[in-house]
PDB file of C-alpha atoms and ligand atoms in Angstrom:
ATOM      1  CA  MET A   1      91.328 116.578  86.794  1.00 89.00           C
ATOM      2  CA  LYS A   2      94.787 117.217  88.165  1.00 93.00           C
ATOM      3  CA  ILE A   3      97.610 114.793  88.824  1.00 95.00           C
ATOM      4  CA  LEU A   4      98.669 115.031  92.458  1.00 97.00           C
ATOM      5  CA  THR A   5     102.363 115.213  93.191  1.00 97.00           C
ATOM      6  CA  VAL A   6     104.468 114.528  96.277  1.00 97.00           C
ATOM      7  CA  PRO A   7     104.161 115.324  99.147  1.00 97.00           C
ATOM      8  CA  ASN A   8     100.354 115.270  98.786  1.00 98.00           C
ATOM      9  CA  PRO A   9      99.154 112.971 101.625  1.00 98.00           C
ATOM     10  CA  ILE A  10      96.478 111.329  99.424  1.00 98.00           C
ATOM     11  CA  LEU A  11      99.306 109.560  97.585  1.00 98.00           C
ATOM     12  CA  ARG A  12     100.163 107.803 100.851  1.00 98.00           C
ATOM     13  CA  GLN A  13      96.694 106.436 101.614  1.00 98.00           C
ATOM     14  CA  LYS A  14      95.302 103.008 100.867  1.00 98.00           C
ATOM     15  CA  ALA A  15      92.658 102.990  98.146  1.00 98.00           C
ATOM     16  CA  LYS A  16      89.296 101.254  98.626  1.00 98.00           C
ATOM     17  CA  VAL A  17      87.995  98.284  96.693  1.00 98.00           C
ATOM     18  CA  VAL A  18      85.448  99.293  94.031  1.00 98.00           C
ATOM     19  CA  SER A  19      82.228  97.596  95.109  1.00 96.00           C
ATOM     20  CA  LYS A  20      80.280  98.388  91.966  1.00 95.00           C
ATOM     21  CA  ILE A  21      81.219  99.748  88.562  1.00 97.00           C
ATOM     22  CA  ASP A  22      78.509 102.370  88.444  1.00 96.00           C
ATOM     23  CA  GLY A  23      78.129 105.613  86.510  1.00 96.00           C
ATOM     24  CA  ARG A  24      80.433 107.484  88.829  1.00 96.00           C
ATOM     25  CA  VAL A  25      83.210 104.920  88.454  1.00 97.00           C
ATOM     26  CA  THR A  26      82.744 104.821  84.673  1.00 97.00           C
ATOM     27  CA  ALA A  27      82.974 108.629  84.515  1.00 97.00           C
ATOM     28  CA  LEU A  28      86.152 108.535  86.596  1.00 98.00           C
ATOM     29  CA  ILE A  29      87.707 105.926  84.277  1.00 98.00           C
ATOM     30  CA  THR A  30      86.789 107.981  81.197  1.00 97.00           C
ATOM     31  CA  ALA A  31      88.390 111.082  82.736  1.00 97.00           C
ATOM     32  CA  MET A  32      91.527 109.104  83.687  1.00 97.00           C
ATOM     33  CA  VAL A  33      91.894 107.743  80.142  1.00 96.00           C
ATOM     34  CA  LYS A  34      91.587 111.265  78.768  1.00 95.00           C
ATOM     35  CA  LYS A  35      94.160 112.488  81.279  1.00 94.00           C
ATOM     36  CA  ILE A  36      96.749 109.832  80.491  1.00 93.00           C
ATOM     37  CA  ASP A  37      96.330 110.406  76.758  1.00 90.00           C
ATOM     38  CA  GLU A  38      97.069 114.104  77.121  1.00 89.00           C
ATOM     39  CA  THR A  39     100.051 113.638  79.443  1.00 85.00           C
ATOM     40  CA  LYS A  40     103.246 114.594  77.677  1.00 80.00           C
ATOM     41  CA  GLY A  41     106.898 115.130  78.554  1.00 67.00           C
ATOM     42  CA  PRO A  42     107.217 112.333  79.558  1.00 72.00           C
ATOM     43  CA  LYS A  43     104.208 110.558  78.193  1.00 78.00           C
ATOM     44  CA  GLY A  44     102.147 108.664  80.763  1.00 84.00           C
ATOM     45  CA  ILE A  45     102.020 104.891  80.414  1.00 91.00           C
ATOM     46  CA  GLY A  46     100.344 104.191  83.731  1.00 95.00           C
ATOM     47  CA  LEU A  47      97.982 105.995  86.088  1.00 97.00           C
ATOM     48  CA  ALA A  48      96.330 105.002  89.355  1.00 98.00           C
ATOM     49  CA  ALA A  49      93.135 106.623  90.679  1.00 98.00           C
ATOM     50  CA  PRO A  50      94.816 107.963  93.871  1.00 98.00           C
ATOM     51  CA  GLN A  51      97.088 110.022  91.605  1.00 98.00           C
ATOM     52  CA  VAL A  52      94.034 112.010  90.543  1.00 97.00           C
ATOM     53  CA  GLY A  53      92.710 112.215  94.109  1.00 98.00           C
ATOM     54  CA  GLU A  54      90.295 109.269  94.052  1.00 98.00           C
ATOM     55  CA  LEU A  55      91.028 106.603  96.651  1.00 98.00           C
ATOM     56  CA  LEU A  56      89.635 103.730  94.597  1.00 98.00           C
ATOM     57  CA  ARG A  57      91.411 100.618  93.334  1.00 98.00           C
ATOM     58  CA  ILE A  58      91.527 101.490  89.639  1.00 98.00           C
ATOM     59  CA  ILE A  59      94.627 101.592  87.447  1.00 98.00           C
ATOM     60  CA  LEU A  60      95.430 102.242  83.813  1.00 97.00           C
ATOM     61  CA  ALA A  61      98.434 100.571  82.217  1.00 96.00           C
ATOM     62  CA  ARG A  62      99.666 100.761  78.655  1.00 93.00           C
ATOM     63  CA  GLU A  63     100.748  97.443  77.230  1.00 92.00           C
ATOM     64  CA  ILE A  64     104.329  97.561  76.022  1.00 85.00           C
ATOM     65  CA  LYS A  65     105.245  95.008  73.407  1.00 81.00           C
ATOM     66  CA  GLU A  66     108.524  93.921  71.856  1.00 77.00           C
ATOM     67  CA  ARG A  67     110.923  96.769  71.032  1.00 80.00           C
ATOM     68  CA  GLY A  68     108.950  99.136  73.244  1.00 77.00           C
ATOM     69  CA  LYS A  69     105.975  99.298  70.874  1.00 83.00           C
ATOM     70  CA  GLU A  70     102.867 100.554  72.623  1.00 84.00           C
ATOM     71  CA  GLY A  71      99.759  98.439  72.652  1.00 86.00           C
ATOM     72  CA  GLU A  72      96.353  98.649  74.229  1.00 90.00           C
ATOM     73  CA  LEU A  73      95.566 100.750  77.293  1.00 94.00           C
ATOM     74  CA  PHE A  74      94.300  98.411  80.003  1.00 96.00           C
ATOM     75  CA  VAL A  75      91.792  99.539  82.593  1.00 97.00           C
ATOM     76  CA  LEU A  76      92.007  97.310  85.652  1.00 98.00           C
ATOM     77  CA  VAL A  77      89.556  97.585  88.521  1.00 98.00           C
ATOM     78  CA  ASN A  78      90.460  95.940  91.851  1.00 98.00           C
ATOM     79  CA  PRO A  79      93.677  94.486  90.405  1.00 98.00           C
ATOM     80  CA  LYS A  80      95.354  91.747  92.401  1.00 98.00           C
ATOM     81  CA  ILE A  81      98.788  90.320  91.758  1.00 98.00           C
ATOM     82  CA  LYS A  82      98.256  86.588  92.208  1.00 98.00           C
ATOM     83  CA  LYS A  83     101.713  85.334  91.308  1.00 98.00           C
ATOM     84  CA  THR A  84     105.168  86.790  90.859  1.00 98.00           C
ATOM     85  CA  SER A  85     108.191  85.146  89.257  1.00 98.00           C
ATOM     86  CA  LYS A  86     111.317  84.398  91.247  1.00 98.00           C
ATOM     87  CA  LYS A  87     113.237  85.975  88.431  1.00 98.00           C
ATOM     88  CA  THR A  88     113.626  89.690  88.988  1.00 98.00           C
ATOM     89  CA  GLU A  89     114.779  92.526  86.818  1.00 96.00           C
ATOM     90  CA  LEU A  90     116.319  95.888  87.591  1.00 95.00           C
ATOM     91  CA  GLY A  91     114.696  98.673  85.605  1.00 93.00           C
ATOM     92  CA  ILE A  92     114.255 102.412  85.567  1.00 92.00           C
ATOM     93  CA  GLU A  93     111.032 103.949  86.779  1.00 94.00           C
ATOM     94  CA  GLY A  94     109.558 107.381  86.992  1.00 94.00           C
ATOM     95  CA  CYS A  95     106.164 108.643  88.083  1.00 95.00           C
ATOM     96  CA  LEU A  96     103.794 111.432  87.079  1.00 94.00           C
ATOM     97  CA  SER A  97     103.390 112.140  90.809  1.00 96.00           C
ATOM     98  CA  VAL A  98     107.161 112.472  91.324  1.00 96.00           C
ATOM     99  CA  PRO A  99     107.996 114.755  88.412  1.00 93.00           C
ATOM    100  CA  GLY A 100     111.486 114.816  86.976  1.00 93.00           C
ATOM    101  CA  LEU A 101     113.001 112.012  89.056  1.00 95.00           C
ATOM    102  CA  TYR A 102     113.899 108.449  88.089  1.00 94.00           C
ATOM    103  CA  GLY A 103     115.465 105.491  89.798  1.00 95.00           C
ATOM    104  CA  PHE A 104     116.364 101.822  89.480  1.00 95.00           C
ATOM    105  CA  ILE A 105     113.995  99.338  91.024  1.00 97.00           C
ATOM    106  CA  GLU A 106     114.199  95.577  91.220  1.00 97.00           C
ATOM    107  CA  ARG A 107     110.873  93.821  90.637  1.00 98.00           C
ATOM    108  CA  PRO A 108     109.639  90.366  89.674  1.00 98.00           C
ATOM    109  CA  TYR A 109     110.084  89.919  85.926  1.00 97.00           C
ATOM    110  CA  SER A 110     106.688  88.369  85.329  1.00 97.00           C
ATOM    111  CA  ILE A 111     103.377  88.402  87.169  1.00 98.00           C
ATOM    112  CA  LYS A 112      99.905  86.967  87.010  1.00 98.00           C
ATOM    113  CA  ILE A 113      97.004  89.282  87.748  1.00 98.00           C
ATOM    114  CA  GLU A 114      93.287  89.158  88.340  1.00 98.00           C
ATOM    115  CA  ALA A 115      91.059  92.186  88.011  1.00 98.00           C
ATOM    116  CA  LEU A 116      87.800  93.441  86.577  1.00 98.00           C
ATOM    117  CA  SER A 117      87.606  95.305  83.309  1.00 96.00           C
ATOM    118  CA  GLU A 118      85.736  98.602  83.085  1.00 95.00           C
ATOM    119  CA  LYS A 119      82.844  96.521  81.751  1.00 94.00           C
ATOM    120  CA  ASN A 120      82.812  94.396  84.892  1.00 95.00           C
ATOM    121  CA  ARG A 121      84.340  91.348  83.213  1.00 96.00           C
ATOM    122  CA  LYS A 122      86.890  89.155  84.944  1.00 97.00           C
ATOM    123  CA  VAL A 123      90.401  89.676  83.633  1.00 96.00           C
ATOM    124  CA  LYS A 124      93.067  87.033  84.212  1.00 97.00           C
ATOM    125  CA  ARG A 125      96.397  87.619  82.567  1.00 96.00           C
ATOM    126  CA  SER A 126     100.098  87.010  82.740  1.00 96.00           C
ATOM    127  CA  MET A 127     102.586  89.622  81.698  1.00 94.00           C
ATOM    128  CA  SER A 128     106.311  90.187  81.822  1.00 95.00           C
ATOM    129  CA  GLY A 129     108.972  92.806  81.339  1.00 93.00           C
ATOM    130  CA  LEU A 130     108.034  96.455  81.167  1.00 93.00           C
ATOM    131  CA  PHE A 131     104.281  95.827  81.117  1.00 94.00           C
ATOM    132  CA  ALA A 132     104.536  93.756  84.322  1.00 96.00           C
ATOM    133  CA  ARG A 133     106.641  96.529  85.841  1.00 97.00           C
ATOM    134  CA  ILE A 134     104.057  99.211  85.006  1.00 97.00           C
ATOM    135  CA  ILE A 135     101.300  97.174  86.644  1.00 98.00           C
ATOM    136  CA  GLN A 136     103.338  96.530  89.787  1.00 98.00           C
ATOM    137  CA  HIS A 137     104.143 100.253  90.023  1.00 98.00           C
ATOM    138  CA  GLU A 138     100.454 101.174  89.654  1.00 98.00           C
ATOM    139  CA  VAL A 139      99.246  98.554  92.155  1.00 98.00           C
ATOM    140  CA  ASP A 140     101.766 100.012  94.626  1.00 98.00           C
ATOM    141  CA  HIS A 141      99.985 103.367  94.251  1.00 98.00           C
ATOM    142  CA  LEU A 142      96.772 101.712  95.488  1.00 98.00           C
ATOM    143  CA  ASP A 143      98.561 100.893  98.740  1.00 98.00           C
ATOM    144  CA  GLY A 144     100.146 104.316  99.153  1.00 98.00           C
ATOM    145  CA  VAL A 145     103.560 103.099  98.019  1.00 98.00           C
ATOM    146  CA  LEU A 146     105.707 105.217  95.701  1.00 98.00           C
ATOM    147  CA  PHE A 147     108.608 104.007  93.569  1.00 98.00           C
ATOM    148  CA  THR A 148     110.935 106.210  95.568  1.00 97.00           C
ATOM    149  CA  ASP A 149     110.311 103.874  98.558  1.00 97.00           C
ATOM    150  CA  LYS A 150     111.808 100.971  96.628  1.00 97.00           C
ATOM    151  CA  VAL A 151     114.572 102.627  94.678  1.00 96.00           C
ATOM    152  CA  LYS A 152     118.023 101.064  94.716  1.00 92.00           C
ATOM    153  CA  GLY A 153     120.708 103.687  94.942  1.00 90.00           C
ATOM    154  CA  LYS A 154     120.036 107.290  94.112  1.00 93.00           C
ATOM    155  CA  LEU A 155     117.382 109.190  92.197  1.00 95.00           C
ATOM    156  CA  TYR A 156     118.371 110.681  88.871  1.00 94.00           C
ATOM    157  CA  THR A 157     117.127 113.703  86.981  1.00 94.00           C
ATOM    158  CA  ALA A 158     116.100 113.243  83.346  1.00 89.00           C
ATOM    159  CA  GLU A 159     119.384 114.780  82.303  1.00 90.00           C
ATOM    160  CA  GLN A 160     121.474 112.437  84.450  1.00 90.00           C
ATOM    161  CA  LEU A 161     119.449 109.531  83.170  1.00 87.00           C
ATOM    162  CA  GLU A 162     120.136 110.515  79.562  1.00 85.00           C
ATOM    163  CA  LYS A 163     123.808 110.201  80.383  1.00 84.00           C
ATOM    164  CA  LEU A 164     123.404 106.722  81.816  1.00 79.00           C
ATOM    165  CA  LYS A 165     121.747 105.316  78.702  1.00 69.00           C
ATOM    166  CA  THR A 166     122.710 101.826  79.679  1.00 58.00           C
ATOM    167  CA  GLN A 167     119.175 100.708  80.357  1.00 53.00           C
ATOM    168  CA  LYS A 168     115.905 101.277  78.641  1.00 55.00           C
ATOM    169  CA  ALA A 169     114.217 104.354  80.068  1.00 49.00           C
ATOM    170  CA  PHE A 170     110.957 103.753  81.744  1.00 51.00           C
ATOM    171  CA  ARG A 171     108.463 106.557  82.114  1.00 49.00           C
ATOM    172  CA  LYS A 172     105.166 106.648  83.761  1.00 44.00           C
TER     173      LYS A 172
HETATM  174 ZN1   ZN B 201     103.493 106.373  89.625  1.00 58.39          ZN
END
């Protein structure tokens, strides 16, 4: 399994709804989890199926708790953002499919989502801050949208970003 990078046209296509969580889908999820766990420099905290060449609505997102502590890895099938807060936040994003570049993006601070778990259970959850940002970034991938489409201002290299240091770095 390889992570596709720009300008691969698959990254610009709309992913299909998963109609059934069958053996093939389960195998794909297992492979995606393995892939994100072995992704280093920077470490992956989110991955969408189109990034590995599968046009299905499946995302992985690592929960980020207080002080940036990493929590559980969420598998969300057919995720839908049901509500977004009026309050927005400007934060730094990067993407495994856009290696080495980062930018500032304004997004709703908190969201409410509905999805299915990998075990076909309904998931309803609210999240805020970085975790909400990761999910919004990954859901964008399912619609062929990349963070570079939404960036405010310029794109920075990792080195330039280091120099900024005014905001918490966000890697994905
Ligand atoms: Zn991404």
